[in-house]
Amino acid sequence: MEGRLANSWRLTVNDKNFIKTALLSEIRIDGRKPFEFRKISIKFGREDGSSEVQLGQTRVMGMVTAQLVQPYRDRPKEGILSIFTEFSPMADPSFEPGRPGELAVELGRIVDRGLRESRAVDTESLCILAGKFVWAIRIDLHILDNGGNLVDAANIAALAALLTFRRPECSLGGEDGQEVIVHPPEIREPLPLTVHHLPIAISFGFFSNESILVIDPTHNEEAVMGGRMTTTVNANGDICAIQKSGGEGVPRRVIMQCLQLATSKAASITKQIKDAVEVFNTERALRKIKRHPTSTGDDVREKQN
Amino acid sequence: MEVDREDGRSQNQLRPLACSRNILHRAHGSASWSQGDTKVLAAVYGPKAGTKKNENPEKACIEVIWKPKTGQIGKPEKEYEMILKRTLESICILTVNPNTTTSIIVQVVNDDGALLPSAINAACMALVDAGIPMKHLAVAICCCVAKSGYVILDPTKLEEQKMKAFAYLVFPNSVRSVLPEGSLRVEGEPIENGIITSVTHGIMSVADYFYCLERGRAASVKLSDFLRRNLQQQSTDSSRAG
């Protein structure tokens, strides 16, 4: 629709020059220093496996669900992990509904590589009956607000949702032990997933003048920067994935600097995620204690937000 | 007749309501609405230039995109989109900005019963946040009819599944005006008695349906008061900040 194209957002030349000039004096337009991350806030929904992460103005929601399926033929003893990214049109007027564009596919692949190939989630524990029944874990990432650096926020949302997700407990039954009985959550407490380590994605932006480097670019900085690199590291100092697709070339020492920065940031973000999950788990345990329903108030009770 | 509901509410009691506006930064208007555990997020972009192919270019057009919590978009989502579109088209003033499209995106965060009414309420609040001109607000409520004939309001998902039939009803909000009593009536009845949308599932008798309408109308007055208080409070907050 040509009408839609007319509405696409473009940063003005003045804005671009302002951002670049400010960076020469190590000032970013939102007041941060070049190597400072925005404030991360991690919240959880009522159900297990639903998280909402806010990284500055970027907002991502993660949802984890599980289903019993047949395993892949070449991996009969492993569960399946799949990631679906939804670039919702509410995040940015340029996101169209329907098939994911290249940005969405790239984001999904980066998060997928960080989780699957680094073996962060233990897929062998998801196998119930080899060759017949395994759990297929599906992670849905909904981008709600595009304030820049969607990859990092989506990664944190995926990790937070995985850590709070519980799958139903099941046991083998039937005459020959070939049937799987799934126990409902009221009868047997559902089990958490085995997550060995948390791969955190940290994105960097490169600007053409004098190899300026920033961490966690905002939406405006993304429109100005010459290249980007996403490194997925964990708190142990292992590099799980590096993605630098195109953009301008950077010297080796800059890459090493990025990796060192990423490792130090990963430790603090990992701690933040684990603390938030702890709080959720305590609340969840408290909710399990049955209480009597509170006495009724008037017809419309309200909670001011 | 005393009815035992699982969470201890009475027949006509709604779940705790919570609404916040202006939560997203890129969207022109946004609102989050939660009724108990059902939570819906709505965002509005508009008006944008141009209308879709089959739409009338002499009027503004409304486009609704419904995003479920998980899974593919299928027929139920398309049905919700259509109901929302028609409801919102009837409350917006479409002649003010001809040949434009306003997009409303609804994201389901959690579904614990009465999903479509929550979505309609959220979409309406998001339109207010975006400043889209409207004739009046839409207030949506869900009423269930049980096998034994009693009617309960605002069911949870479990209650919805156990009931014989349920109806989603959308009314205009209650009017508080300085004009004399009789001038805002349409064909002798006050405006807020009109029904904008009614979607029913299951079988119910005509008498049950009219009883649902009555209960729904009474609840819509309470909901209108909540909306009015919420909108007035947030508008005074923003004027203090400015």
XYZ file of C-alpha atoms in Angstrom:
547
model
C 0.000 0.000 0.000
C 1.644 3.220 -1.071
C -0.333 5.032 1.584
C 1.432 3.025 4.264
C 4.883 3.730 2.813
C 4.189 7.421 3.083
C 3.872 7.013 6.827
C 7.318 5.453 7.413
C 9.412 7.233 9.979
C 12.745 8.744 9.089
C 15.174 10.575 11.324
C 16.000 14.104 10.105
C 19.540 15.084 9.075
C 19.702 17.517 11.998
C 18.838 14.780 14.486
C 21.428 12.448 12.998
C 24.195 15.047 13.152
C 23.253 15.927 16.717
C 23.541 12.307 17.841
C 26.908 11.865 16.082
C 28.377 15.119 17.408
C 27.261 14.336 20.948
C 28.908 10.929 20.749
C 32.253 12.581 19.933
C 32.156 14.014 23.472
C 30.946 10.675 24.869
C 27.433 11.953 25.519
C 24.360 10.035 24.442
C 21.038 11.744 23.824
C 19.284 10.030 26.726
C 22.025 11.048 29.161
C 23.768 7.679 29.403
C 27.491 7.082 29.054
C 28.584 4.969 26.059
C 28.940 1.776 28.111
C 25.871 2.073 30.277
C 22.858 -0.179 29.949
C 19.327 1.126 30.312
C 17.232 0.185 33.322
C 15.885 -3.363 33.068
C 12.636 -4.277 34.801
C 11.400 -7.868 34.761
C 7.800 -8.651 35.676
C 5.846 -11.870 35.579
C 2.210 -12.645 34.849
C -0.062 -14.861 36.897
C 0.684 -18.029 34.976
C 3.933 -19.935 34.956
C 6.098 -19.068 32.000
C 4.884 -15.578 31.148
C 7.259 -12.665 31.528
C 7.303 -9.002 30.594
C 10.630 -7.202 30.277
C 11.109 -3.482 29.938
C 14.523 -2.230 28.813
C 14.232 1.558 28.867
C 11.391 2.201 26.417
C 11.555 -1.233 24.781
C 8.943 -3.696 26.003
C 8.869 -7.416 25.215
C 6.540 -10.143 26.481
C 7.609 -13.786 26.588
C 5.280 -16.776 26.847
C 6.337 -20.401 27.199
C 3.996 -23.333 26.483
C 4.648 -27.050 26.190
C 3.084 -29.856 24.242
C 3.702 -33.583 23.975
C 4.816 -34.505 20.453
C 6.794 -37.089 18.572
C 10.528 -36.336 18.540
C 12.558 -35.710 15.390
C 13.708 -38.954 13.765
C 17.389 -38.197 14.095
C 17.077 -37.190 17.762
C 14.695 -39.620 19.392
C 15.819 -38.913 22.957
C 15.715 -35.133 22.931
C 12.918 -32.663 23.431
C 12.203 -29.837 21.004
C 12.736 -26.132 21.634
C 11.210 -23.633 19.201
C 11.118 -19.854 19.303
C 8.470 -17.723 17.592
C 8.955 -13.972 17.365
C 6.014 -11.674 16.787
C 6.890 -8.169 15.733
C 3.495 -6.833 16.752
C 2.310 -3.778 14.797
C 1.787 -2.090 18.165
C 5.544 -1.822 18.644
C 6.296 0.289 15.601
C 4.119 1.699 12.840
C 6.426 0.125 10.251
C 5.843 -3.444 11.498
C 3.287 -5.123 9.293
C 1.127 -7.972 10.580
C 1.472 -11.370 8.954
C 4.679 -13.118 7.976
C 7.761 -12.117 9.997
C 10.176 -9.796 8.159
C 13.950 -10.199 8.137
C 14.472 -8.374 11.421
C 12.075 -10.712 13.178
C 13.702 -13.783 11.690
C 17.185 -12.570 12.617
C 16.111 -11.841 16.192
C 14.546 -15.270 16.487
C 17.682 -16.938 15.155
C 19.995 -15.066 17.555
C 17.895 -15.970 20.593
C 17.536 -19.537 19.324
C 21.264 -19.976 18.799
C 22.021 -18.638 22.243
C 19.641 -21.090 23.915
C 19.816 -24.197 21.809
C 23.389 -24.538 20.621
C 24.936 -23.562 23.918
C 22.776 -26.269 25.507
C 21.387 -23.821 28.035
C 18.089 -25.706 28.207
C 18.515 -29.407 28.885
C 16.528 -31.073 26.108
C 17.310 -34.618 27.204
C 15.305 -34.201 30.378
C 12.301 -33.400 28.192
C 12.183 -36.917 26.807
C 9.414 -39.055 28.275
C 9.392 -42.088 26.000
C 12.303 -42.305 23.561
C 11.150 -42.201 19.983
C 7.494 -41.663 20.886
C 6.777 -38.805 23.285
C 8.842 -35.769 24.115
C 7.964 -32.300 25.322
C 8.075 -29.576 22.679
C 8.738 -26.241 24.380
C 7.456 -23.271 22.435
C 8.629 -19.753 23.331
C 6.534 -16.895 21.928
C 8.197 -13.496 22.047
C 5.841 -10.568 21.484
C 7.520 -7.225 20.849
C 5.182 -4.632 22.322
C 7.167 -1.404 22.114
C 10.217 -0.703 19.937
C 12.563 1.609 21.805
C 15.703 0.078 20.284
C 17.794 -3.006 21.039
C 15.012 -5.559 20.676
C 17.408 -8.529 20.696
C 18.657 -8.022 24.234
C 15.202 -7.393 25.663
C 13.729 -10.388 23.826
C 16.529 -12.618 25.077
C 15.969 -11.577 28.687
C 12.214 -12.129 28.272
C 12.817 -15.612 26.870
C 15.154 -16.523 29.744
C 12.833 -15.140 32.409
C 9.865 -17.041 30.943
C 11.870 -20.279 30.710
C 13.006 -20.005 34.316
C 9.475 -19.578 35.634
C 7.796 -22.125 33.356
C 6.608 -25.406 34.853
C 5.686 -28.422 32.784
C 3.152 -30.970 33.985
C 4.527 -34.097 35.545
C 3.839 -37.266 33.595
C 4.434 -40.941 34.182
C 4.407 -44.043 32.068
C 1.481 -46.388 32.388
C -0.707 -48.720 30.446
C -0.195 -52.470 30.002
C 3.251 -52.372 28.440
C 4.377 -49.063 29.933
C 3.985 -47.395 26.541
C 1.264 -44.934 27.473
C 1.993 -41.528 28.935
C -0.277 -40.172 31.630
C -0.087 -36.405 32.074
C -0.975 -35.365 35.620
C -2.993 -32.148 35.963
C -1.340 -29.403 38.030
C -3.873 -29.716 40.872
C -2.926 -33.347 41.497
C 0.843 -33.270 41.053
C 3.010 -30.184 41.260
C 4.419 -29.276 37.814
C 8.187 -29.378 37.331
C 10.513 -26.533 36.325
C 12.801 -26.866 33.313
C 16.473 -27.650 33.733
C 18.410 -24.575 32.648
C 22.157 -24.993 32.967
C 23.272 -21.427 32.384
C 21.798 -18.150 31.189
C 23.127 -16.861 27.849
C 22.674 -13.080 27.858
C 22.693 -11.180 24.551
C 24.441 -7.806 24.620
C 24.279 -5.566 21.561
C 26.756 -2.938 20.476
C 26.460 -0.143 17.948
C 29.375 1.149 15.854
C 29.515 4.649 14.467
C 31.680 5.659 11.548
C 33.648 8.545 13.045
C 36.658 7.379 15.056
C 35.315 3.915 15.814
C 32.865 5.067 18.447
C 31.235 2.203 20.278
C 28.012 2.228 22.316
C 26.261 -0.501 24.225
C 22.471 -0.985 24.144
C 21.548 1.443 21.336
C 18.189 3.228 21.463
C 15.848 3.489 18.509
C 17.314 6.817 17.345
C 20.873 5.590 17.671
C 20.000 2.495 15.630
C 18.923 4.735 12.769
C 22.283 6.519 12.816
C 24.780 3.750 13.552
C 26.959 2.211 10.869
C 27.095 -1.352 12.146
C 25.889 -3.549 14.992
C 27.150 -6.616 16.782
C 25.335 -8.879 19.215
C 27.374 -11.097 21.527
C 25.711 -13.757 23.627
C 27.779 -14.527 26.704
C 27.020 -16.110 30.043
C 28.133 -15.269 33.553
C 30.866 -17.938 33.450
C 32.642 -16.018 30.695
C 31.699 -18.436 27.898
C 30.856 -16.943 24.541
C 27.695 -18.618 23.299
C 27.197 -16.722 20.036
C 28.396 -13.660 18.170
C 26.389 -12.069 15.395
C 27.762 -9.317 13.240
C 25.959 -9.259 9.935
C 27.317 -6.649 7.594
C 27.667 -3.023 8.542
C 31.049 -1.358 8.613
C 34.234 -3.175 9.490
C 35.731 -2.800 12.960
C 39.305 -3.507 14.075
C 40.136 -6.563 16.180
C 40.845 -4.653 19.371
C 37.326 -3.202 19.305
C 35.843 -6.699 19.105
C 37.948 -7.791 22.093
C 36.823 -4.712 24.001
C 33.199 -5.571 23.236
C 33.614 -9.117 24.483
C 35.166 -7.966 27.736
C 32.405 -5.426 28.303
C 29.778 -8.018 27.486
C 31.122 -10.494 30.035
C 31.026 -7.907 32.811
C 27.491 -6.795 31.940
C 26.270 -10.372 31.651
C 27.103 -11.048 35.279
C 24.958 -8.190 36.564
C 22.045 -8.980 34.236
C 22.131 -12.651 35.222
C 21.901 -11.667 38.869
C 18.964 -9.393 38.130
C 17.075 -12.152 36.311
C 17.725 -14.655 39.084
C 16.560 -12.226 41.766
C 13.343 -11.503 39.899
C 12.676 -15.245 39.450
C 13.279 -15.796 43.190
C 10.664 -13.182 44.066
C 8.172 -14.776 41.670
C 8.762 -18.232 43.090
C 8.211 -17.033 46.652
C 4.965 -15.358 45.617
C 3.884 -18.479 43.817
C 4.539 -20.618 46.870
C 2.533 -18.212 49.011
C -0.368 -18.398 46.568
C -0.434 -22.168 46.866
C -1.481 -21.831 50.489
C -5.255 -22.019 50.336
C -6.985 -19.052 51.815
C -10.683 -18.409 52.424
C -12.174 -16.017 49.880
C -12.237 -12.504 51.316
C -15.569 -11.002 52.313
C -17.382 -9.188 49.545
C -17.095 -5.423 49.166
C -19.371 -3.302 47.003
C -20.359 -4.332 43.545
C -17.388 -2.883 41.697
C -14.075 -3.224 43.446
C -11.171 -1.340 41.880
C -7.425 -1.390 41.963
C -5.821 1.872 40.955
C -2.782 1.320 38.771
C -31.316 -16.500 45.296
C -27.840 -16.904 46.810
C -25.365 -18.390 44.397
C -22.009 -19.880 45.319
C -19.295 -18.677 42.985
C -15.838 -20.124 43.337
C -14.084 -16.896 44.182
C -16.761 -15.839 46.649
C -18.356 -13.120 44.563
C -22.083 -12.501 44.489
C -24.166 -12.841 41.328
C -23.804 -9.246 40.211
C -20.315 -8.569 41.422
C -17.576 -7.754 38.947
C -13.932 -8.696 39.399
C -11.448 -6.010 40.472
C -10.865 -3.666 37.533
C -7.562 -2.000 36.730
C -6.823 0.287 33.846
C -3.768 2.300 32.903
C -3.278 4.468 29.855
C -0.229 5.693 27.946
C 1.981 2.737 28.751
C 3.685 2.366 25.349
C 6.009 4.996 23.935
C 5.804 4.471 20.176
C 2.037 3.993 19.921
C -0.127 7.092 19.644
C -2.455 5.742 22.303
C -2.285 2.683 24.505
C -4.171 1.167 27.403
C -3.978 -1.923 29.532
C -7.204 -3.283 30.991
C -7.528 -6.080 33.476
C -10.622 -7.660 34.986
C -9.411 -10.043 37.655
C -6.859 -12.247 35.894
C -7.945 -11.412 32.350
C -5.508 -8.840 31.017
C -5.534 -7.180 27.603
C -3.209 -4.590 26.088
C -4.453 -2.287 23.303
C -2.492 0.169 21.161
C -3.758 2.715 18.633
C -1.934 4.202 15.672
C -3.704 6.806 13.667
C -5.103 8.413 11.759
C -2.813 7.323 8.923
C -3.234 8.401 5.325
C -5.199 6.201 2.957
C -7.892 3.585 3.339
C -7.901 -0.050 2.342
C -9.209 -1.149 -1.038
C -12.777 -2.081 -0.174
C -13.393 0.703 2.293
C -15.306 3.891 1.697
C -12.766 6.716 1.239
C -15.288 9.351 2.268
C -15.121 8.169 5.846
C -12.385 7.258 8.288
C -11.649 3.546 8.421
C -10.814 1.417 11.449
C -8.538 -1.587 11.240
C -8.268 -4.078 14.090
C -5.451 -6.574 14.573
C -6.007 -9.195 17.258
C -2.903 -10.919 18.602
C -3.536 -14.047 20.648
C -1.272 -15.024 23.510
C 0.258 -17.954 21.671
C -0.317 -19.862 18.476
C -1.396 -19.060 14.960
C -4.075 -16.579 14.014
C -7.187 -18.533 13.075
C -10.905 -18.060 12.609
C -11.787 -17.109 16.230
C -9.259 -14.266 16.069
C -10.711 -13.056 12.768
C -14.176 -13.096 14.329
C -13.002 -11.008 17.282
C -11.377 -8.556 14.878
C -14.625 -8.160 12.973
C -16.736 -7.644 16.108
C -14.288 -5.108 17.511
C -14.111 -3.259 14.190
C -17.869 -2.920 13.886
C -18.279 -1.890 17.529
C -15.579 0.753 17.342
C -16.822 2.049 13.997
C -20.154 2.788 15.613
C -18.665 4.817 18.445
C -16.046 6.789 16.507
C -16.990 9.898 14.578
C -15.972 8.729 11.129
C -16.695 11.905 9.214
C -14.050 14.036 10.939
C -10.996 12.587 9.151
C -12.080 11.106 5.827
C -9.736 8.856 3.849
C -7.671 7.842 6.864
C -7.093 4.554 8.663
C -6.832 4.154 12.415
C -5.238 0.868 13.472
C -6.014 -0.757 16.763
C -3.835 -3.638 17.890
C -5.099 -5.832 20.708
C -2.693 -8.172 22.493
C -4.056 -10.815 24.840
C -1.806 -11.055 27.876
C -3.928 -13.482 29.883
C -7.344 -15.008 29.262
C -9.414 -15.868 32.307
C -12.928 -15.364 30.988
C -14.732 -12.337 29.493
C -11.925 -11.786 26.996
C -13.848 -9.935 24.289
C -15.481 -7.424 26.692
C -12.065 -6.691 28.235
C -10.636 -6.165 24.768
C -13.449 -3.767 23.837
C -12.922 -1.786 27.044
C -9.164 -1.680 26.501
C -9.560 -0.592 22.867
C -11.965 2.167 23.890
C -9.536 3.499 26.515
C -6.674 3.347 24.015
C -8.733 5.390 21.532
C -9.339 7.987 24.257
C -5.606 8.046 24.988
C -4.851 8.611 21.305
C -7.378 11.423 21.078
C -9.505 9.868 18.329
C -12.874 11.700 18.245
C -15.729 9.539 19.553
C -19.429 10.040 20.152
C -19.420 8.217 23.496
C -17.527 5.385 25.153
C -18.340 1.708 24.818
C -18.789 -0.279 27.991
C -18.662 -4.043 27.593
C -19.819 -6.728 29.983
C -20.295 -10.483 29.908
C -23.377 -12.185 31.360
C -23.817 -15.928 31.775
C -26.976 -17.946 32.094
C -26.724 -21.130 34.131
C -28.776 -24.274 33.623
C -30.937 -23.466 36.626
C -31.779 -20.091 35.173
C -29.825 -17.583 37.261
C -27.601 -14.995 35.644
C -24.082 -14.137 36.758
C -21.889 -11.263 35.607
C -18.216 -11.252 34.574
C -17.456 -14.993 34.668
C -14.025 -16.536 34.972
C -12.905 -19.065 32.362
C -14.060 -22.016 34.442
C -17.467 -20.438 34.999
C -17.814 -19.661 31.277
C -17.204 -23.286 30.404
C -19.708 -24.610 32.924
C -22.535 -22.276 31.964
C -25.334 -23.098 29.553
C -24.982 -19.856 27.596
C -23.302 -16.490 27.829
C -23.670 -13.146 26.150
C -21.187 -10.344 25.535
C -23.017 -7.022 25.673
C -21.724 -3.575 24.813
C -23.611 -0.457 25.893
C -22.862 3.242 25.499
C -21.619 4.796 28.700
C -23.977 6.533 31.058
C -24.546 10.161 30.282
C -24.050 13.003 32.726
C -25.079 16.189 31.034
C -26.183 19.727 31.807
C -28.828 19.637 29.118
C -32.463 19.230 30.191
C -33.683 15.720 30.905
C -35.589 14.915 27.768
C -33.289 16.278 25.054
C -30.841 13.377 24.860
C -33.410 10.701 24.306
C -33.655 8.608 21.185
C -37.217 7.537 20.458
C -38.235 8.170 24.012
C -35.468 6.139 25.709
C -32.234 7.473 27.213
C -29.123 6.888 25.079
C -27.463 4.551 27.532
C -30.235 1.997 27.178
C -29.216 1.249 23.606
C -27.159 -1.832 22.834
C -24.178 -1.389 20.551
C -23.140 -5.023 20.267
C -24.492 -8.319 21.495
C -22.781 -11.674 20.889
C -24.285 -14.798 22.389
C -22.987 -18.331 22.712
C -25.198 -21.258 23.620
C -28.950 -21.504 23.974
C -30.947 -19.188 26.181
C -34.627 -18.344 26.316
C -35.888 -14.889 25.332
C -36.789 -14.098 28.946
C -33.242 -15.044 30.042
C -31.789 -12.795 27.351
C -33.826 -9.807 28.474
C -32.859 -10.490 32.065
C -29.178 -10.514 30.960
C -29.711 -7.166 29.244
C -31.166 -5.692 32.410
C -28.341 -6.942 34.616
C -25.780 -5.875 32.021
C -27.226 -2.391 31.805
C -27.083 -1.994 35.588
C -23.471 -3.127 35.643
C -22.578 -0.830 32.755
C -23.535 2.156 34.917
C -20.982 1.062 37.518
C -18.382 0.451 34.811
C -19.072 3.913 33.309
C -18.423 5.455 36.720
C -15.128 3.601 36.954
C -14.122 4.784 33.472
C -15.096 8.353 34.228
C -13.117 8.403 37.490
C -10.114 6.805 35.824
C -10.091 9.249 32.897
C -10.608 12.310 35.070
C -7.915 11.303 37.519
C -5.306 10.677 34.841
C -6.113 13.907 33.048
C -5.565 15.931 36.244
C -2.291 14.040 36.830
C -0.958 14.999 33.414
C -1.969 18.642 33.823
C -0.061 18.778 37.114
C 3.023 17.348 35.412
C 2.817 19.981 32.640
